[in-house]
PDB file of C-alpha atoms and ligand atoms in Angstrom:
ATOM      1  CA  MET A 223       0.000   0.000   0.000  1.00  0.00           C
ATOM      2  CA  ASP A 224       1.500   3.414  -0.886  1.00  0.00           C
ATOM      3  CA  GLY A 225       1.550   6.444   1.447  1.00  0.00           C
ATOM      4  CA  ARG A 226      -1.605   8.064   0.016  1.00  0.00           C
ATOM      5  CA  GLU A 227      -3.559   4.827   0.269  1.00  0.00           C
ATOM      6  CA  LEU A 228      -2.430   4.359   3.884  1.00  0.00           C
ATOM      7  CA  ILE A 229      -3.491   7.903   4.772  1.00  0.00           C
ATOM      8  CA  LYS A 230      -6.942   7.284   3.289  1.00  0.00           C
ATOM      9  CA  ARG A 231      -7.272   3.967   5.061  1.00  0.00           C
ATOM     10  CA  GLN A 232      -6.188   5.577   8.316  1.00  0.00           C
ATOM     11  CA  VAL A 233      -9.013   8.107   8.103  1.00  0.00           C
ATOM     12  CA  GLU A 234     -11.510   5.316   7.378  1.00  0.00           C
ATOM     13  CA  TYR A 235     -10.200   3.479  10.430  1.00  0.00           C
ATOM     14  CA  TYR A 236     -10.558   6.474  12.753  1.00  0.00           C
ATOM     15  CA  ARG A 237     -14.009   7.312  11.415  1.00  0.00           C
ATOM     16  CA  ALA A 238     -15.167   3.796  12.194  1.00  0.00           C
ATOM     17  CA  ARG A 239     -13.350   3.787  15.525  1.00  0.00           C
ATOM     18  CA  ALA A 240     -14.725   7.108  16.814  1.00  0.00           C
ATOM     19  CA  PRO A 241     -17.590   5.597  18.886  1.00  0.00           C
ATOM     20  CA  GLU A 242     -15.165   3.264  20.682  1.00  0.00           C
ATOM     21  CA  TYR A 243     -12.032   5.462  20.613  1.00  0.00           C
ATOM     22  CA  ASP A 244     -12.167   6.517  24.262  1.00  0.00           C
ATOM     23  CA  GLU A 245     -12.028   2.867  25.408  1.00  0.00           C
ATOM     24  CA  TRP A 246      -8.325   3.024  24.521  1.00  0.00           C
ATOM     25  CA  PHE A 247      -7.653   6.082  26.649  1.00  0.00           C
ATOM     26  CA  PHE A 248      -9.703   4.952  29.640  1.00  0.00           C
ATOM     27  CA  ARG A 249      -8.425   1.365  29.374  1.00  0.00           C
ATOM     28  CA  GLN A 250     -11.837  -0.221  28.916  1.00  0.00           C
ATOM     29  CA  GLY A 251     -13.129  -3.177  26.884  1.00  0.00           C
ATOM     30  CA  ARG A 252     -10.326  -4.780  24.867  1.00  0.00           C
ATOM     31  CA  TYR A 253      -7.837  -2.325  26.412  1.00  0.00           C
ATOM     32  CA  ASP A 254      -8.725  -3.249  29.979  1.00  0.00           C
ATOM     33  CA  ARG A 255      -5.663  -4.754  31.647  1.00  0.00           C
ATOM     34  CA  GLY A 256      -6.792  -4.361  35.209  1.00  0.00           C
ATOM     35  CA  PRO A 257      -6.968  -1.555  37.766  1.00  0.00           C
ATOM     36  CA  ALA A 258      -3.231  -1.282  38.494  1.00  0.00           C
ATOM     37  CA  HIS A 259      -2.459  -0.862  34.808  1.00  0.00           C
ATOM     38  CA  ARG A 260      -5.244   1.695  34.364  1.00  0.00           C
ATOM     39  CA  ALA A 261      -4.093   3.685  37.380  1.00  0.00           C
ATOM     40  CA  GLN A 262      -0.522   3.774  36.054  1.00  0.00           C
ATOM     41  CA  TRP A 263      -1.675   4.810  32.575  1.00  0.00           C
ATOM     42  CA  LEU A 264      -3.914   7.603  33.856  1.00  0.00           C
ATOM     43  CA  SER A 265      -1.261   8.799  36.260  1.00  0.00           C
ATOM     44  CA  GLU A 266       1.284   9.070  33.422  1.00  0.00           C
ATOM     45  CA  ALA A 267      -1.278  10.892  31.271  1.00  0.00           C
ATOM     46  CA  GLY A 268      -1.893  13.211  34.249  1.00  0.00           C
ATOM     47  CA  GLU A 269       1.813  13.915  34.491  1.00  0.00           C
ATOM     48  CA  ILE A 270       1.829  15.140  30.882  1.00  0.00           C
ATOM     49  CA  GLU A 271      -1.389  17.063  31.393  1.00  0.00           C
ATOM     50  CA  ALA A 272       0.300  19.046  34.175  1.00  0.00           C
ATOM     51  CA  VAL A 273       3.245  19.956  31.921  1.00  0.00           C
ATOM     52  CA  LEU A 274       0.904  20.823  29.050  1.00  0.00           C
ATOM     53  CA  ARG A 275      -1.172  23.061  31.294  1.00  0.00           C
ATOM     54  CA  SER A 276       1.839  25.143  32.209  1.00  0.00           C
ATOM     55  CA  ALA A 277       3.440  25.119  28.747  1.00  0.00           C
ATOM     56  CA  VAL A 278       0.466  25.814  26.473  1.00  0.00           C
ATOM     57  CA  ARG A 279      -1.682  28.573  27.943  1.00  0.00           C
ATOM     58  CA  ASP A 280      -3.093  32.038  27.329  1.00  0.00           C
ATOM     59  CA  GLY A 281      -2.642  31.818  23.573  1.00  0.00           C
ATOM     60  CA  VAL A 282      -4.232  30.851  20.295  1.00  0.00           C
ATOM     61  CA  VAL A 283      -3.710  27.151  19.648  1.00  0.00           C
ATOM     62  CA  LEU A 284      -3.938  24.927  16.602  1.00  0.00           C
ATOM     63  CA  GLU A 285      -4.715  21.329  17.523  1.00  0.00           C
ATOM     64  CA  LEU A 286      -4.020  18.810  14.775  1.00  0.00           C
ATOM     65  CA  ALA A 287      -5.884  15.478  14.808  1.00  0.00           C
ATOM     66  CA  CYS A 288      -8.021  16.577  17.767  1.00  0.00           C
ATOM     67  CA  GLY A 289     -10.027  13.344  17.899  1.00  0.00           C
ATOM     68  CA  THR A 290     -12.745  13.027  20.520  1.00  0.00           C
ATOM     69  CA  GLY A 291     -11.412  15.918  22.610  1.00  0.00           C
ATOM     70  CA  LEU A 292      -9.455  14.155  25.333  1.00  0.00           C
ATOM     71  CA  TRP A 293      -6.815  16.895  25.138  1.00  0.00           C
ATOM     72  CA  THR A 294      -8.883  19.649  23.479  1.00  0.00           C
ATOM     73  CA  ARG A 295     -10.705  20.025  26.805  1.00  0.00           C
ATOM     74  CA  HIS A 296      -7.466  21.073  28.536  1.00  0.00           C
ATOM     75  CA  LEU A 297      -6.399  23.404  25.721  1.00  0.00           C
ATOM     76  CA  ALA A 298      -9.819  25.082  25.704  1.00  0.00           C
ATOM     77  CA  GLN A 299      -9.788  25.786  29.442  1.00  0.00           C
ATOM     78  CA  LEU A 300      -6.439  27.546  29.402  1.00  0.00           C
ATOM     79  CA  ASN A 301      -6.224  29.347  26.084  1.00  0.00           C
ATOM     80  CA  ARG A 302      -7.959  32.223  24.362  1.00  0.00           C
ATOM     81  CA  ARG A 303      -8.885  30.221  21.259  1.00  0.00           C
ATOM     82  CA  VAL A 304      -8.402  26.733  19.880  1.00  0.00           C
ATOM     83  CA  LEU A 305      -8.743  25.678  16.262  1.00  0.00           C
ATOM     84  CA  ALA A 306      -9.177  21.913  16.269  1.00  0.00           C
ATOM     85  CA  VAL A 307      -8.679  19.943  13.051  1.00  0.00           C
ATOM     86  CA  ASP A 308      -9.512  16.335  12.284  1.00  0.00           C
ATOM     87  CA  ALA A 309     -10.506  14.373   9.188  1.00  0.00           C
ATOM     88  CA  ALA A 310     -13.131  12.287  10.993  1.00  0.00           C
ATOM     89  CA  PRO A 311     -16.502  14.059  11.431  1.00  0.00           C
ATOM     90  CA  GLU A 312     -17.542  11.318  13.860  1.00  0.00           C
ATOM     91  CA  ALA A 313     -14.618  12.186  16.153  1.00  0.00           C
ATOM     92  CA  VAL A 314     -15.245  15.936  15.849  1.00  0.00           C
ATOM     93  CA  ALA A 315     -18.908  15.466  16.838  1.00  0.00           C
ATOM     94  CA  ARG A 316     -17.762  13.732  20.024  1.00  0.00           C
ATOM     95  CA  ASN A 317     -15.168  16.410  20.648  1.00  0.00           C
ATOM     96  CA  ARG A 318     -17.794  19.169  20.375  1.00  0.00           C
ATOM     97  CA  ALA A 319     -20.100  17.368  22.795  1.00  0.00           C
ATOM     98  CA  ARG A 320     -17.316  16.729  25.305  1.00  0.00           C
ATOM     99  CA  VAL A 321     -15.630  20.130  25.236  1.00  0.00           C
ATOM    100  CA  ASP A 322     -18.697  22.314  24.655  1.00  0.00           C
ATOM    101  CA  ALA A 323     -16.669  25.550  24.667  1.00  0.00           C
ATOM    102  CA  ALA A 324     -17.340  28.759  22.752  1.00  0.00           C
ATOM    103  CA  ASN A 325     -13.605  29.390  22.225  1.00  0.00           C
ATOM    104  CA  VAL A 326     -13.082  26.212  20.163  1.00  0.00           C
ATOM    105  CA  ASP A 327     -13.615  26.126  16.391  1.00  0.00           C
ATOM    106  CA  TYR A 328     -13.496  22.940  14.381  1.00  0.00           C
ATOM    107  CA  VAL A 329     -12.325  22.133  10.871  1.00  0.00           C
ATOM    108  CA  ILE A 330     -12.897  18.773   9.238  1.00  0.00           C
ATOM    109  CA  ALA A 331      -9.934  18.366   6.908  1.00  0.00           C
ATOM    110  CA  ASP A 332      -7.020  16.192   5.878  1.00  0.00           C
ATOM    111  CA  ILE A 333      -3.955  17.532   7.683  1.00  0.00           C
ATOM    112  CA  PHE A 334      -1.737  16.682   4.729  1.00  0.00           C
ATOM    113  CA  SER A 335      -3.546  19.013   2.348  1.00  0.00           C
ATOM    114  CA  TRP A 336      -5.242  21.614   4.607  1.00  0.00           C
ATOM    115  CA  ARG A 337      -3.588  25.010   5.106  1.00  0.00           C
ATOM    116  CA  PRO A 338      -4.580  27.334   7.960  1.00  0.00           C
ATOM    117  CA  SER A 339      -5.127  30.977   7.099  1.00  0.00           C
ATOM    118  CA  ALA A 340      -3.689  32.228  10.415  1.00  0.00           C
ATOM    119  CA  LYS A 341      -0.624  31.637  12.572  1.00  0.00           C
ATOM    120  CA  PHE A 342      -0.650  30.325  16.108  1.00  0.00           C
ATOM    121  CA  ASP A 343       1.076  30.711  19.467  1.00  0.00           C
ATOM    122  CA  SER A 344       1.116  26.921  19.826  1.00  0.00           C
ATOM    123  CA  VAL A 345       0.512  23.853  17.734  1.00  0.00           C
ATOM    124  CA  PHE A 346      -0.476  20.753  19.662  1.00  0.00           C
ATOM    125  CA  PHE A 347      -0.894  17.165  18.498  1.00  0.00           C
ATOM    126  CA  SER A 348      -1.366  14.042  20.557  1.00  0.00           C
ATOM    127  CA  PHE A 349      -0.921  10.525  19.217  1.00  0.00           C
ATOM    128  CA  TRP A 350      -0.640  11.967  15.729  1.00  0.00           C
ATOM    129  CA  LEU A 351       3.053  12.123  14.852  1.00  0.00           C
ATOM    130  CA  SER A 352       3.254   8.324  14.987  1.00  0.00           C
ATOM    131  CA  HIS A 353       0.675   8.222  12.165  1.00  0.00           C
ATOM    132  CA  VAL A 354       2.606  10.514   9.825  1.00  0.00           C
ATOM    133  CA  PRO A 355       4.245   8.321   7.157  1.00  0.00           C
ATOM    134  CA  GLU A 356       8.040   8.414   7.245  1.00  0.00           C
ATOM    135  CA  GLU A 357       8.262   9.999   3.784  1.00  0.00           C
ATOM    136  CA  MET A 358       6.069  12.888   4.985  1.00  0.00           C
ATOM    137  CA  PHE A 359       7.902  13.550   8.259  1.00  0.00           C
ATOM    138  CA  GLU A 360      10.029  16.480   7.069  1.00  0.00           C
ATOM    139  CA  ALA A 361       7.279  18.111   5.030  1.00  0.00           C
ATOM    140  CA  PHE A 362       4.952  17.802   8.029  1.00  0.00           C
ATOM    141  CA  TRP A 363       7.416  19.609  10.328  1.00  0.00           C
ATOM    142  CA  THR A 364       8.094  22.294   7.722  1.00  0.00           C
ATOM    143  CA  ARG A 365       4.371  22.908   7.426  1.00  0.00           C
ATOM    144  CA  VAL A 366       3.929  23.022  11.189  1.00  0.00           C
ATOM    145  CA  GLY A 367       6.785  25.531  11.434  1.00  0.00           C
ATOM    146  CA  GLU A 368       5.046  27.742   8.886  1.00  0.00           C
ATOM    147  CA  THR A 369       1.889  27.886  11.019  1.00  0.00           C
ATOM    148  CA  LEU A 370       3.705  29.207  14.109  1.00  0.00           C
ATOM    149  CA  LEU A 371       4.020  32.829  15.170  1.00  0.00           C
ATOM    150  CA  PRO A 372       7.657  33.923  15.720  1.00  0.00           C
ATOM    151  CA  ASN A 373       7.737  32.805  19.381  1.00  0.00           C
ATOM    152  CA  GLY A 374       5.413  29.895  18.750  1.00  0.00           C
ATOM    153  CA  ARG A 375       5.816  26.494  20.302  1.00  0.00           C
ATOM    154  CA  ILE A 376       4.952  22.921  19.408  1.00  0.00           C
ATOM    155  CA  PHE A 377       3.792  20.474  22.052  1.00  0.00           C
ATOM    156  CA  PHE A 378       3.157  16.842  21.225  1.00  0.00           C
ATOM    157  CA  ILE A 379       2.404  13.579  22.960  1.00  0.00           C
ATOM    158  CA  ASP A 380       2.801  10.091  21.574  1.00  0.00           C
ATOM    159  CA  SER A 381       3.158   6.414  22.357  1.00  0.00           C
ATOM    160  CA  LEU A 382       6.187   4.532  23.576  1.00  0.00           C
ATOM    161  CA  LEU A 383       6.436   0.966  22.363  1.00  0.00           C
ATOM    162  CA  GLU A 384       4.854  -0.687  25.386  1.00  0.00           C
ATOM    163  CA  GLU A 385       3.059  -3.931  24.637  1.00  0.00           C
ATOM    164  CA  SER A 386       0.259  -3.439  27.152  1.00  0.00           C
ATOM    165  CA  SER A 387      -0.792  -0.147  25.511  1.00  0.00           C
ATOM    166  CA  SER A 388      -2.464  -2.061  22.738  1.00  0.00           C
ATOM    167  CA  ALA A 389      -5.755  -3.976  22.744  1.00  0.00           C
ATOM    168  CA  ARG A 390      -5.506  -7.489  24.173  1.00  0.00           C
ATOM    169  CA  ASP A 391      -6.425  -8.996  20.798  1.00  0.00           C
ATOM    170  CA  HIS A 392      -3.893  -7.040  18.735  1.00  0.00           C
ATOM    171  CA  ALA A 393      -0.726  -8.648  17.369  1.00  0.00           C
ATOM    172  CA  PRO A 394       2.484  -7.788  19.266  1.00  0.00           C
ATOM    173  CA  LEU A 395       3.725  -4.261  18.573  1.00  0.00           C
ATOM    174  CA  ASP A 396       6.815  -3.845  16.419  1.00  0.00           C
ATOM    175  CA  ARG A 397       8.904  -1.196  14.684  1.00  0.00           C
ATOM    176  CA  SER A 398       7.822  -2.030  11.128  1.00  0.00           C
ATOM    177  CA  GLY A 399       5.937   1.293  10.893  1.00  0.00           C
ATOM    178  CA  ILE A 400       2.620  -0.431  10.134  1.00  0.00           C
ATOM    179  CA  SER A 401       0.151  -1.777  12.699  1.00  0.00           C
ATOM    180  CA  ARG A 402      -2.848  -3.986  12.120  1.00  0.00           C
ATOM    181  CA  ARG A 403      -5.720  -2.635  14.194  1.00  0.00           C
ATOM    182  CA  ARG A 404      -9.008  -4.332  15.012  1.00  0.00           C
ATOM    183  CA  LEU A 405     -12.312  -2.744  16.007  1.00  0.00           C
ATOM    184  CA  ASN A 406     -14.881  -4.194  18.408  1.00  0.00           C
ATOM    185  CA  ASP A 407     -16.824  -5.645  15.445  1.00  0.00           C
ATOM    186  CA  GLY A 408     -13.726  -7.571  14.310  1.00  0.00           C
ATOM    187  CA  SER A 409     -12.984  -5.441  11.228  1.00  0.00           C
ATOM    188  CA  GLU A 410      -9.270  -4.873  10.582  1.00  0.00           C
ATOM    189  CA  PHE A 411      -7.232  -1.949   9.216  1.00  0.00           C
ATOM    190  CA  ASP A 412      -3.537  -1.491   8.517  1.00  0.00           C
ATOM    191  CA  ILE A 413      -2.368   1.941   9.614  1.00  0.00           C
ATOM    192  CA  VAL A 414       0.909   3.825   9.997  1.00  0.00           C
ATOM    193  CA  LYS A 415       2.233   3.613  13.552  1.00  0.00           C
ATOM    194  CA  ILE A 416       5.829   4.637  14.093  1.00  0.00           C
ATOM    195  CA  PHE A 417       7.258   4.209  17.574  1.00  0.00           C
ATOM    196  CA  TYR A 418       9.898   6.892  18.004  1.00  0.00           C
ATOM    197  CA  GLN A 419      12.904   6.549  20.254  1.00  0.00           C
ATOM    198  CA  PRO A 420      12.923   9.778  22.303  1.00  0.00           C
ATOM    199  CA  GLU A 421      16.624  10.599  21.861  1.00  0.00           C
ATOM    200  CA  GLU A 422      16.535   9.901  18.118  1.00  0.00           C
ATOM    201  CA  LEU A 423      13.416  11.993  17.641  1.00  0.00           C
ATOM    202  CA  GLU A 424      14.918  14.888  19.567  1.00  0.00           C
ATOM    203  CA  ALA A 425      18.152  14.723  17.543  1.00  0.00           C
ATOM    204  CA  ARG A 426      16.227  14.496  14.278  1.00  0.00           C
ATOM    205  CA  LEU A 427      14.145  17.569  15.075  1.00  0.00           C
ATOM    206  CA  ARG A 428      17.217  19.524  16.115  1.00  0.00           C
ATOM    207  CA  GLY A 429      18.709  18.578  12.743  1.00  0.00           C
ATOM    208  CA  LEU A 430      15.653  20.081  11.068  1.00  0.00           C
ATOM    209  CA  GLY A 431      16.155  23.400  12.852  1.00  0.00           C
ATOM    210  CA  TRP A 432      14.024  22.908  15.964  1.00  0.00           C
ATOM    211  CA  ARG A 433      15.116  23.591  19.518  1.00  0.00           C
ATOM    212  CA  GLY A 434      13.558  21.699  22.383  1.00  0.00           C
ATOM    213  CA  TRP A 435      13.256  18.355  24.104  1.00  0.00           C
ATOM    214  CA  VAL A 436      11.534  14.987  24.102  1.00  0.00           C
ATOM    215  CA  ARG A 437      10.808  13.354  27.463  1.00  0.00           C
ATOM    216  CA  THR A 438       9.115  10.139  28.480  1.00  0.00           C
ATOM    217  CA  THR A 439       6.884   8.976  31.264  1.00  0.00           C
ATOM    218  CA  GLU A 440       7.764   5.727  33.014  1.00  0.00           C
ATOM    219  CA  ARG A 441       6.126   3.259  30.605  1.00  0.00           C
ATOM    220  CA  PHE A 442       3.607   4.572  28.141  1.00  0.00           C
ATOM    221  CA  PHE A 443       4.199   7.996  26.638  1.00  0.00           C
ATOM    222  CA  LEU A 444       6.656  10.402  25.137  1.00  0.00           C
ATOM    223  CA  TYR A 445       6.067  14.117  24.853  1.00  0.00           C
ATOM    224  CA  GLY A 446       7.987  17.006  23.435  1.00  0.00           C
ATOM    225  CA  SER A 447       8.148  20.753  23.222  1.00  0.00           C
ATOM    226  CA  PHE A 448       9.961  22.598  20.422  1.00  0.00           C
ATOM    227  CA  GLU A 449      10.457  26.053  19.016  1.00  0.00           C
ATOM    228  CA  ARG A 450      12.156  27.092  15.811  1.00  0.00           C
ATOM    229  CA  SER A 451      15.876  27.556  16.424  1.00  0.00           C
ATOM    230  CA  GLY A 452      16.648  31.226  16.346  1.00  0.00           C
ATOM    231  CA  ALA A 453      13.115  32.202  17.292  1.00  0.00           C
ATOM    232  CA  PRO A 454      13.308  35.532  19.140  1.00  0.00           C
ATOM    233  CA  GLY A 455      13.642  34.822  22.867  1.00  0.00           C
ATOM    234  CA  SER A 456      13.655  31.068  22.214  1.00  0.00           C
ATOM    235  CA  ARG A 457      13.212  29.310  25.563  1.00  0.00           C
ATOM    236  CA  ALA A 458      12.810  25.672  24.586  1.00  0.00           C
TER     237      ALA A 458
HETATM  238  C1  SAM B  45      -4.768   8.426  17.506  1.00  0.00           C
HETATM  239  S1  SAM B  45      -6.049   9.552  17.164  1.00  0.00           S
HETATM  240  C2  SAM B  45      -5.604  10.896  18.233  1.00  0.00           C
HETATM  241  C3  SAM B  45      -6.775  11.722  18.642  1.00  0.00           C
HETATM  242  C4  SAM B  45      -6.488  12.758  19.741  1.00  0.00           C
HETATM  243  N1  SAM B  45      -5.425  13.639  19.370  1.00  0.00           N
HETATM  244  C5  SAM B  45      -6.167  12.078  21.046  1.00  0.00           C
HETATM  245  O1  SAM B  45      -5.057  12.199  21.563  1.00  0.00           O
HETATM  246  O2  SAM B  45      -7.062  11.419  21.582  1.00  0.00           O
HETATM  247  C6  SAM B  45      -5.664  10.125  15.582  1.00  0.00           C
HETATM  248  C7  SAM B  45      -6.643  11.123  15.034  1.00  0.00           C
HETATM  249  O3  SAM B  45      -6.140  11.548  13.765  1.00  0.00           O
HETATM  250  C8  SAM B  45      -7.219  11.725  12.880  1.00  0.00           C
HETATM  251  N2  SAM B  45      -6.679  11.611  11.522  1.00  0.00           N
HETATM  252  C9  SAM B  45      -6.185  10.520  10.914  1.00  0.00           C
HETATM  253  N3  SAM B  45      -5.727  10.821   9.701  1.00  0.00           N
HETATM  254  C10 SAM B  45      -5.954  12.160   9.523  1.00  0.00           C
HETATM  255  C11 SAM B  45      -5.693  13.073   8.471  1.00  0.00           C
HETATM  256  N4  SAM B  45      -5.095  12.695   7.340  1.00  0.00           N
HETATM  257  N5  SAM B  45      -6.063  14.369   8.628  1.00  0.00           N
HETATM  258  C12 SAM B  45      -6.670  14.777   9.784  1.00  0.00           C
HETATM  259  N6  SAM B  45      -6.928  13.950  10.814  1.00  0.00           N
HETATM  260  C13 SAM B  45      -6.571  12.653  10.693  1.00  0.00           C
HETATM  261  C14 SAM B  45      -8.184  10.649  13.249  1.00  0.00           C
HETATM  262  O4  SAM B  45      -9.483  10.918  12.800  1.00  0.00           O
HETATM  263  C15 SAM B  45      -8.033  10.596  14.764  1.00  0.00           C
HETATM  264  O5  SAM B  45      -8.989  11.424  15.398  1.00  0.00           O
END
């Protein structure tokens, strides 16, 4: 399957998955691995939430691949405006219902072809970078850089390769760059899923002219914050 076909298939997958998407985050159904696991997962997510809340606030934020709003809710509470983009109308409908905030606008669009007409203080994306095909990585970061105001900042969250993150009936995770996903009805989709090594990702972004860091929680997540190198007053 070529890159374009994978991107299309990925959107089909997330459209179909929208009604059951949150089971992954809250460790329910096929993602349920017991209370200790859930507590650890939610505590690590809470750790990132605390950093996000201090790093991305009081500004105008672009959220790419906003999904059902699990992170949009935090951005909306702390920022003047949020523009939330996703290709799946079914996910955006859930996001709207969850967040229910007048300072959030939504766009249903394919991130790879959509261009914003404004620039932003921050661009945020969670569990999205791992779905950007390798051959689009550089173009994606160039595009993101172009949407930032001079002192703008990127904040992202993604998955570490931790076997118990996945549904119990998924095949073991690997670094092939493609994952076979299953929905509750048994249907299957092959999607892009790249597990980045934090140090390599940080070095790669520095090589592309970004300044910042990638950190990890104990088991499940990585997260990063970057500014353009040479941005006035760059603090990253
Ligand atoms: C793993 S989910 C992450 C959702 C949300 N950021 C979160 O952390 O819960 C990936 C999201 O990307 C969206 N998506 C997939 N391909 C896309 C594309 N080409 N353009 C825009 N959104 C896309 C899906 O609809 C889905 O909501």
